[in-house]
PDB file of C-alpha atoms in Angstrom:
ATOM      1  CA  UNK Z 138     -16.432  15.211 -12.976  1.00 56.00           C
ATOM      2  CA  UNK Z 139     -18.558  12.951 -15.085  1.00 63.00           C
ATOM      3  CA  UNK Z 140     -20.663  10.292 -13.334  1.00 65.00           C
ATOM      4  CA  UNK Z 141     -19.046   7.504 -15.308  1.00 64.00           C
ATOM      5  CA  UNK Z 142     -15.579   8.534 -14.104  1.00 67.00           C
ATOM      6  CA  UNK Z 143     -16.865   8.812 -10.540  1.00 70.00           C
ATOM      7  CA  UNK Z 144     -18.176   5.250 -10.764  1.00 68.00           C
ATOM      8  CA  UNK Z 145     -14.814   4.030 -12.037  1.00 64.00           C
ATOM      9  CA  UNK Z 146     -12.983   5.714  -9.138  1.00 69.00           C
ATOM     10  CA  UNK Z 147     -15.538   4.406  -6.636  1.00 74.00           C
ATOM     11  CA  UNK Z 148     -15.162   0.858  -8.031  1.00 72.00           C
ATOM     12  CA  UNK Z 149     -11.367   1.025  -7.843  1.00 71.00           C
ATOM     13  CA  UNK Z 150     -11.563   2.327  -4.283  1.00 76.00           C
ATOM     14  CA  UNK Z 151     -13.918  -0.463  -3.211  1.00 77.00           C
ATOM     15  CA  UNK Z 152     -11.633  -3.043  -4.768  1.00 74.00           C
ATOM     16  CA  UNK Z 153      -8.661  -1.554  -2.898  1.00 77.00           C
ATOM     17  CA  UNK Z 154     -10.594  -1.571   0.380  1.00 82.00           C
ATOM     18  CA  UNK Z 155     -11.598  -5.201  -0.271  1.00 79.00           C
ATOM     19  CA  UNK Z 156      -7.953  -6.140  -0.802  1.00 78.00           C
ATOM     20  CA  UNK Z 157      -6.998  -4.449   2.469  1.00 84.00           C
ATOM     21  CA  UNK Z 158      -9.808  -6.212   4.331  1.00 84.00           C
ATOM     22  CA  UNK Z 159      -8.711  -9.576   2.939  1.00 82.00           C
ATOM     23  CA  UNK Z 160      -5.106  -8.810   4.030  1.00 83.00           C
ATOM     24  CA  UNK Z 161      -6.366  -7.953   7.534  1.00 86.00           C
ATOM     25  CA  UNK Z 162      -8.207 -11.281   7.649  1.00 85.00           C
ATOM     26  CA  UNK Z 163      -4.984 -12.965   6.530  1.00 84.00           C
ATOM     27  CA  UNK Z 164      -3.148 -11.272   9.421  1.00 85.00           C
ATOM     28  CA  UNK Z 165      -5.836 -12.321  11.897  1.00 86.00           C
ATOM     29  CA  UNK Z 166      -5.680 -15.837  10.472  1.00 85.00           C
ATOM     30  CA  UNK Z 167      -2.070 -16.178  11.633  1.00 87.00           C
ATOM     31  CA  UNK Z 168      -3.289 -16.273  15.254  1.00 90.00           C
ATOM     32  CA  UNK Z 169      -5.232 -19.528  14.914  1.00 89.00           C
ATOM     33  CA  UNK Z 170      -2.292 -20.861  12.899  1.00 88.00           C
ATOM     34  CA  UNK Z 171       0.044 -20.044  15.802  1.00 90.00           C
ATOM     35  CA  UNK Z 172      -2.464 -21.542  18.214  1.00 92.00           C
ATOM     36  CA  UNK Z 173      -2.402 -24.839  16.320  1.00 92.00           C
ATOM     37  CA  UNK Z 174       1.412 -24.829  16.191  1.00 92.00           C
ATOM     38  CA  UNK Z 175       1.665 -23.987  19.909  1.00 93.00           C
ATOM     39  CA  UNK Z 176      -0.808 -26.750  20.739  1.00 94.00           C
ATOM     40  CA  UNK Z 177       1.343 -29.268  18.865  1.00 94.00           C
ATOM     41  CA  UNK Z 178       4.444 -28.004  20.674  1.00 94.00           C
ATOM     42  CA  UNK Z 179       2.688 -28.332  24.022  1.00 94.00           C
ATOM     43  CA  UNK Z 180       1.595 -31.897  23.237  1.00 94.00           C
ATOM     44  CA  UNK Z 181       5.162 -32.815  22.289  1.00 94.00           C
ATOM     45  CA  UNK Z 182       6.492 -31.297  25.515  1.00 93.00           C
ATOM     46  CA  UNK Z 183       3.877 -33.139  27.549  1.00 94.00           C
ATOM     47  CA  UNK Z 184       4.872 -36.409  25.902  1.00 94.00           C
ATOM     48  CA  UNK Z 185       8.476 -35.816  27.042  1.00 94.00           C
ATOM     49  CA  UNK Z 186       7.588 -35.517  30.743  1.00 93.00           C
ATOM     50  CA  UNK Z 187       6.610 -39.185  31.351  1.00 94.00           C
ATOM     51  CA  UNK Z 188       9.671 -40.344  29.405  1.00 94.00           C
ATOM     52  CA  UNK Z 189      11.919 -38.183  31.592  1.00 94.00           C
ATOM     53  CA  UNK Z 190      10.275 -39.564  34.726  1.00 94.00           C
ATOM     54  CA  UNK Z 191      10.752 -43.112  33.473  1.00 95.00           C
ATOM     55  CA  UNK Z 192      14.436 -42.440  32.742  1.00 94.00           C
ATOM     56  CA  UNK Z 193      14.909 -41.058  36.259  1.00 94.00           C
ATOM     57  CA  UNK Z 194      13.223 -44.143  37.696  1.00 94.00           C
ATOM     58  CA  UNK Z 195      15.405 -46.508  35.660  1.00 93.00           C
ATOM     59  CA  UNK Z 196      18.677 -44.699  36.391  1.00 92.00           C
ATOM     60  CA  UNK Z 197      18.110 -43.880  40.070  1.00 93.00           C
ATOM     61  CA  UNK Z 198      19.402 -47.253  41.407  1.00 91.00           C
ATOM     62  CA  UNK Z 199      22.784 -46.849  39.701  1.00 91.00           C
ATOM     63  CA  UNK Z 200      23.164 -43.056  39.422  1.00 92.00           C
ATOM     64  CA  UNK Z 201      25.571 -42.967  42.362  1.00 93.00           C
ATOM     65  CA  UNK Z 202      27.626 -45.762  40.802  1.00 92.00           C
ATOM     66  CA  UNK Z 203      28.014 -43.803  37.574  1.00 91.00           C
ATOM     67  CA  UNK Z 204      28.871 -40.647  39.540  1.00 93.00           C
ATOM     68  CA  UNK Z 205      31.601 -42.570  41.371  1.00 92.00           C
ATOM     69  CA  UNK Z 206      32.924 -43.873  38.056  1.00 90.00           C
ATOM     70  CA  UNK Z 207      33.113 -40.338  36.711  1.00 90.00           C
ATOM     71  CA  UNK Z 208      34.656 -39.121  39.955  1.00 91.00           C
ATOM     72  CA  UNK Z 209      37.503 -41.671  39.891  1.00 89.00           C
ATOM     73  CA  UNK Z 210      38.157 -40.840  36.217  1.00 89.00           C
ATOM     74  CA  UNK Z 211      38.460 -37.133  37.018  1.00 87.00           C
ATOM     75  CA  UNK Z 212      40.662 -37.824  40.047  1.00 85.00           C
ATOM     76  CA  UNK Z 213      42.798 -40.306  38.161  1.00 83.00           C
ATOM     77  CA  UNK Z 214      43.150 -37.914  35.240  1.00 81.00           C
ATOM     78  CA  UNK Z 215      44.579 -35.222  37.500  1.00 82.00           C
ATOM     79  CA  UNK Z 216      47.277 -37.567  38.736  1.00 79.00           C
ATOM     80  CA  UNK Z 217      48.081 -39.818  35.772  1.00 74.00           C
ATOM     81  CA  UNK Z 218      48.186 -39.899  32.003  1.00 62.00           C
ATOM     82  CA  UNK Z 219      44.685 -41.002  30.960  1.00 56.00           C
ATOM     83  CA  UNK Z 220      44.810 -39.695  27.419  1.00 65.00           C
ATOM     84  CA  UNK Z 221      44.335 -43.255  26.142  1.00 71.00           C
ATOM     85  CA  UNK Z 222      40.888 -43.211  27.746  1.00 77.00           C
ATOM     86  CA  UNK Z 223      38.490 -40.837  26.040  1.00 80.00           C
ATOM     87  CA  UNK Z 224      35.943 -40.927  28.860  1.00 84.00           C
ATOM     88  CA  UNK Z 225      35.178 -42.488  32.233  1.00 86.00           C
ATOM     89  CA  UNK Z 226      33.545 -45.535  30.642  1.00 87.00           C
ATOM     90  CA  UNK Z 227      36.740 -46.707  28.977  1.00 88.00           C
ATOM     91  CA  UNK Z 228      38.817 -46.355  32.138  1.00 87.00           C
ATOM     92  CA  UNK Z 229      36.144 -48.047  34.227  1.00 90.00           C
ATOM     93  CA  UNK Z 230      35.808 -50.918  31.733  1.00 89.00           C
ATOM     94  CA  UNK Z 231      39.524 -51.548  32.164  1.00 88.00           C
ATOM     95  CA  UNK Z 232      39.266 -51.583  35.977  1.00 88.00           C
ATOM     96  CA  UNK Z 233      36.160 -53.771  35.822  1.00 90.00           C
ATOM     97  CA  UNK Z 234      37.892 -56.195  33.472  1.00 90.00           C
ATOM     98  CA  UNK Z 235      40.742 -56.568  35.982  1.00 88.00           C
ATOM     99  CA  UNK Z 236      38.303 -56.978  38.862  1.00 88.00           C
ATOM    100  CA  UNK Z 237      36.336 -59.737  37.129  1.00 87.00           C
ATOM    101  CA  UNK Z 238      39.576 -61.551  36.334  1.00 87.00           C
ATOM    102  CA  UNK Z 239      40.633 -61.321  40.019  1.00 85.00           C
ATOM    103  CA  UNK Z 240      43.703 -59.400  38.857  1.00 87.00           C
ATOM    104  CA  UNK Z 241      43.523 -56.189  40.875  1.00 88.00           C
ATOM    105  CA  UNK Z 242      44.949 -57.614  44.087  1.00 88.00           C
ATOM    106  CA  UNK Z 243      47.563 -59.554  42.135  1.00 88.00           C
ATOM    107  CA  UNK Z 244      48.630 -56.506  40.136  1.00 87.00           C
ATOM    108  CA  UNK Z 245      48.661 -54.410  43.297  1.00 88.00           C
ATOM    109  CA  UNK Z 246      51.035 -56.862  44.999  1.00 88.00           C
ATOM    110  CA  UNK Z 247      53.175 -57.865  42.048  1.00 88.00           C
ATOM    111  CA  UNK Z 248      52.845 -55.611  38.986  1.00 88.00           C
ATOM    112  CA  UNK Z 249      51.840 -52.050  39.694  1.00 86.00           C
ATOM    113  CA  UNK Z 250      54.581 -49.617  40.499  1.00 85.00           C
ATOM    114  CA  UNK Z 251      54.785 -47.611  43.684  1.00 85.00           C
ATOM    115  CA  UNK Z 252      53.717 -44.550  41.688  1.00 83.00           C
ATOM    116  CA  UNK Z 253      50.614 -46.300  40.322  1.00 83.00           C
ATOM    117  CA  UNK Z 254      49.593 -47.514  43.758  1.00 85.00           C
ATOM    118  CA  UNK Z 255      50.306 -44.062  45.164  1.00 87.00           C
ATOM    119  CA  UNK Z 256      47.805 -42.526  42.730  1.00 84.00           C
ATOM    120  CA  UNK Z 257      45.105 -44.972  43.818  1.00 86.00           C
ATOM    121  CA  UNK Z 258      45.909 -44.342  47.490  1.00 87.00           C
ATOM    122  CA  UNK Z 259      45.560 -40.597  46.922  1.00 86.00           C
ATOM    123  CA  UNK Z 260      42.129 -41.211  45.441  1.00 85.00           C
ATOM    124  CA  UNK Z 261      41.070 -43.047  48.606  1.00 84.00           C
ATOM    125  CA  UNK Z 262      41.834 -46.774  48.400  1.00 87.00           C
ATOM    126  CA  UNK Z 263      44.305 -47.953  51.052  1.00 87.00           C
ATOM    127  CA  UNK Z 264      45.316 -51.227  49.392  1.00 89.00           C
ATOM    128  CA  UNK Z 265      44.540 -53.626  46.557  1.00 86.00           C
ATOM    129  CA  UNK Z 266      41.653 -55.280  48.359  1.00 91.00           C
ATOM    130  CA  UNK Z 267      40.110 -51.914  49.190  1.00 91.00           C
ATOM    131  CA  UNK Z 268      40.390 -50.820  45.544  1.00 90.00           C
ATOM    132  CA  UNK Z 269      38.996 -54.169  44.367  1.00 91.00           C
ATOM    133  CA  UNK Z 270      35.931 -53.722  46.608  1.00 92.00           C
ATOM    134  CA  UNK Z 271      35.445 -50.182  45.314  1.00 91.00           C
ATOM    135  CA  UNK Z 272      35.361 -51.422  41.713  1.00 91.00           C
ATOM    136  CA  UNK Z 273      33.038 -54.305  42.617  1.00 91.00           C
ATOM    137  CA  UNK Z 274      30.671 -52.049  44.563  1.00 92.00           C
ATOM    138  CA  UNK Z 275      30.381 -49.450  41.797  1.00 92.00           C
ATOM    139  CA  UNK Z 276      30.155 -51.766  38.784  1.00 92.00           C
ATOM    140  CA  UNK Z 277      26.764 -51.978  37.097  1.00 91.00           C
ATOM    141  CA  UNK Z 278      24.802 -55.182  37.573  1.00 90.00           C
ATOM    142  CA  UNK Z 279      23.137 -56.957  34.648  1.00 91.00           C
ATOM    143  CA  UNK Z 280      19.836 -55.375  35.663  1.00 93.00           C
ATOM    144  CA  UNK Z 281      21.512 -51.940  35.833  1.00 94.00           C
ATOM    145  CA  UNK Z 282      22.953 -52.440  32.350  1.00 92.00           C
ATOM    146  CA  UNK Z 283      19.560 -53.493  30.994  1.00 95.00           C
ATOM    147  CA  UNK Z 284      17.872 -50.475  32.571  1.00 94.00           C
ATOM    148  CA  UNK Z 285      20.625 -48.191  31.272  1.00 92.00           C
ATOM    149  CA  UNK Z 286      20.049 -49.499  27.744  1.00 93.00           C
ATOM    150  CA  UNK Z 287      16.327 -48.843  28.102  1.00 95.00           C
ATOM    151  CA  UNK Z 288      17.018 -45.349  29.463  1.00 94.00           C
ATOM    152  CA  UNK Z 289      19.355 -44.608  26.540  1.00 93.00           C
ATOM    153  CA  UNK Z 290      16.627 -45.669  24.098  1.00 95.00           C
ATOM    154  CA  UNK Z 291      14.127 -43.396  25.845  1.00 95.00           C
ATOM    155  CA  UNK Z 292      16.653 -40.571  25.772  1.00 95.00           C
ATOM    156  CA  UNK Z 293      17.014 -41.023  22.009  1.00 95.00           C
ATOM    157  CA  UNK Z 294      13.235 -40.808  21.705  1.00 95.00           C
ATOM    158  CA  UNK Z 295      13.291 -37.584  23.725  1.00 95.00           C
ATOM    159  CA  UNK Z 296      15.945 -36.174  21.396  1.00 96.00           C
ATOM    160  CA  UNK Z 297      13.673 -36.893  18.441  1.00 95.00           C
ATOM    161  CA  UNK Z 298      10.747 -35.185  20.163  1.00 95.00           C
ATOM    162  CA  UNK Z 299      12.910 -32.173  21.013  1.00 94.00           C
ATOM    163  CA  UNK Z 300      13.969 -31.985  17.374  1.00 95.00           C
ATOM    164  CA  UNK Z 301      10.287 -31.953  16.358  1.00 94.00           C
ATOM    165  CA  UNK Z 302       9.657 -29.186  18.906  1.00 94.00           C
ATOM    166  CA  UNK Z 303      12.455 -27.084  17.424  1.00 93.00           C
ATOM    167  CA  UNK Z 304      10.989 -27.578  13.949  1.00 93.00           C
ATOM    168  CA  UNK Z 305       7.552 -26.540  15.183  1.00 92.00           C
ATOM    169  CA  UNK Z 306       8.980 -23.487  16.938  1.00 90.00           C
ATOM    170  CA  UNK Z 307      10.630 -22.519  13.660  1.00 88.00           C
ATOM    171  CA  UNK Z 308       7.201 -22.707  11.991  1.00 88.00           C
ATOM    172  CA  UNK Z 309       5.674 -20.409  14.581  1.00 89.00           C
ATOM    173  CA  UNK Z 310       5.154 -16.809  13.377  1.00 86.00           C
ATOM    174  CA  UNK Z 311       6.242 -13.849  15.461  1.00 86.00           C
ATOM    175  CA  UNK Z 312       4.601 -10.438  15.028  1.00 85.00           C
ATOM    176  CA  UNK Z 313       6.979  -9.342  12.264  1.00 87.00           C
ATOM    177  CA  UNK Z 314       6.310 -12.579  10.385  1.00 86.00           C
ATOM    178  CA  UNK Z 315       2.572 -12.004  10.737  1.00 86.00           C
ATOM    179  CA  UNK Z 316       2.852  -8.478   9.342  1.00 87.00           C
ATOM    180  CA  UNK Z 317       5.051  -9.621   6.460  1.00 87.00           C
ATOM    181  CA  UNK Z 318       2.586 -12.402   5.639  1.00 85.00           C
ATOM    182  CA  UNK Z 319      -0.321  -9.930   5.584  1.00 85.00           C
ATOM    183  CA  UNK Z 320       1.601  -7.487   3.369  1.00 87.00           C
ATOM    184  CA  UNK Z 321       2.592 -10.264   0.989  1.00 87.00           C
ATOM    185  CA  UNK Z 322      -1.023 -11.385   0.869  1.00 82.00           C
ATOM    186  CA  UNK Z 323      -2.103  -7.789   0.163  1.00 83.00           C
ATOM    187  CA  UNK Z 324       0.371  -7.513  -2.726  1.00 84.00           C
ATOM    188  CA  UNK Z 325      -0.761 -10.812  -4.241  1.00 83.00           C
ATOM    189  CA  UNK Z 326      -4.444  -9.957  -3.914  1.00 81.00           C
ATOM    190  CA  UNK Z 327      -3.854  -6.481  -5.352  1.00 79.00           C
ATOM    191  CA  UNK Z 328      -2.037  -7.931  -8.349  1.00 78.00           C
ATOM    192  CA  UNK Z 329      -4.868 -10.358  -8.954  1.00 77.00           C
ATOM    193  CA  UNK Z 330      -7.555  -7.720  -8.424  1.00 74.00           C
ATOM    194  CA  UNK Z 331      -6.023  -4.956 -10.534  1.00 72.00           C
ATOM    195  CA  UNK Z 332      -3.441  -6.246 -12.957  1.00 73.00           C
ATOM    196  CA  UNK Z 333      -5.323  -9.343 -14.029  1.00 73.00           C
ATOM    197  CA  UNK Z 334      -8.580  -7.406 -14.158  1.00 69.00           C
ATOM    198  CA  UNK Z 335      -7.090  -4.776 -16.448  1.00 70.00           C
ATOM    199  CA  UNK Z 336      -5.588  -7.534 -18.525  1.00 72.00           C
ATOM    200  CA  UNK Z 337      -9.040  -9.057 -18.787  1.00 71.00           C
ATOM    201  CA  UNK Z 338     -10.488  -5.685 -19.804  1.00 68.00           C
ATOM    202  CA  UNK Z 339      -7.788  -5.295 -22.434  1.00 74.00           C
ATOM    203  CA  UNK Z 340      -8.502  -8.720 -23.893  1.00 76.00           C
ATOM    204  CA  UNK Z 341     -12.238  -8.055 -23.998  1.00 71.00           C
ATOM    205  CA  UNK Z 342     -11.683  -4.660 -25.608  1.00 71.00           C
ATOM    206  CA  UNK Z 343      -9.395  -6.222 -28.211  1.00 72.00           C
ATOM    207  CA  UNK Z 344     -11.976  -8.891 -29.045  1.00 72.00           C
ATOM    208  CA  UNK Z 345     -14.759  -6.313 -29.359  1.00 69.00           C
ATOM    209  CA  UNK Z 346     -12.556  -4.184 -31.562  1.00 71.00           C
ATOM    210  CA  UNK Z 347     -11.776  -7.079 -33.861  1.00 66.00           C
ATOM    211  CA  UNK Z 348     -15.459  -7.907 -34.144  1.00 67.00           C
ATOM    212  CA  UNK Z 349     -16.395  -4.385 -35.215  1.00 67.00           C
ATOM    213  CA  UNK Z 350     -17.095  -3.892 -38.868  1.00 61.00           C
ATOM    214  CA  UNK Z 351     -15.982  -0.886 -40.835  1.00 58.00           C
TER     215      UNK Z 351
END
């Protein structure tokens, strides 16, 4: 084999090895990329913790009240038609409205049917006054309502942070993604190194040919 041909083969081999080395570096480079993404995810998660603690602190004074409101809705739903109320809040708002208008005892004595009063008795209230006190005791105070509004705002902020975390987790590369990235990088580098180089050689050869005189 002529020396010139050996040099050409050796040059092509070195270029191929260089492309592979660059692709390996590209693969290795995905680890610091993942590290940066994971660090951002960790910071976002850490920023959620104090918000969660603050929500717990705000809601703790009236958590039992809300649980009782949900409980009476579930119990009432089993015994009566509550389809007009989509959740416990709507049913409780109705009871609270009657309580604030001093109407519960009146309705108990003069309006509500025996069946309606029987449902409330089954839930645990013996009479209208007992039921009135239950509603009064488990209604949220103005301070509770204010704290609940603040907690809801913080919860919305947490939802936004969790959405950012999901986006960051989507950006994170698993092993298969890392391999695919390295292979894609190898293909791109190989195209640049070989195809474009041969194109450059062809252009130069064409120019030299045109410049030659007969």
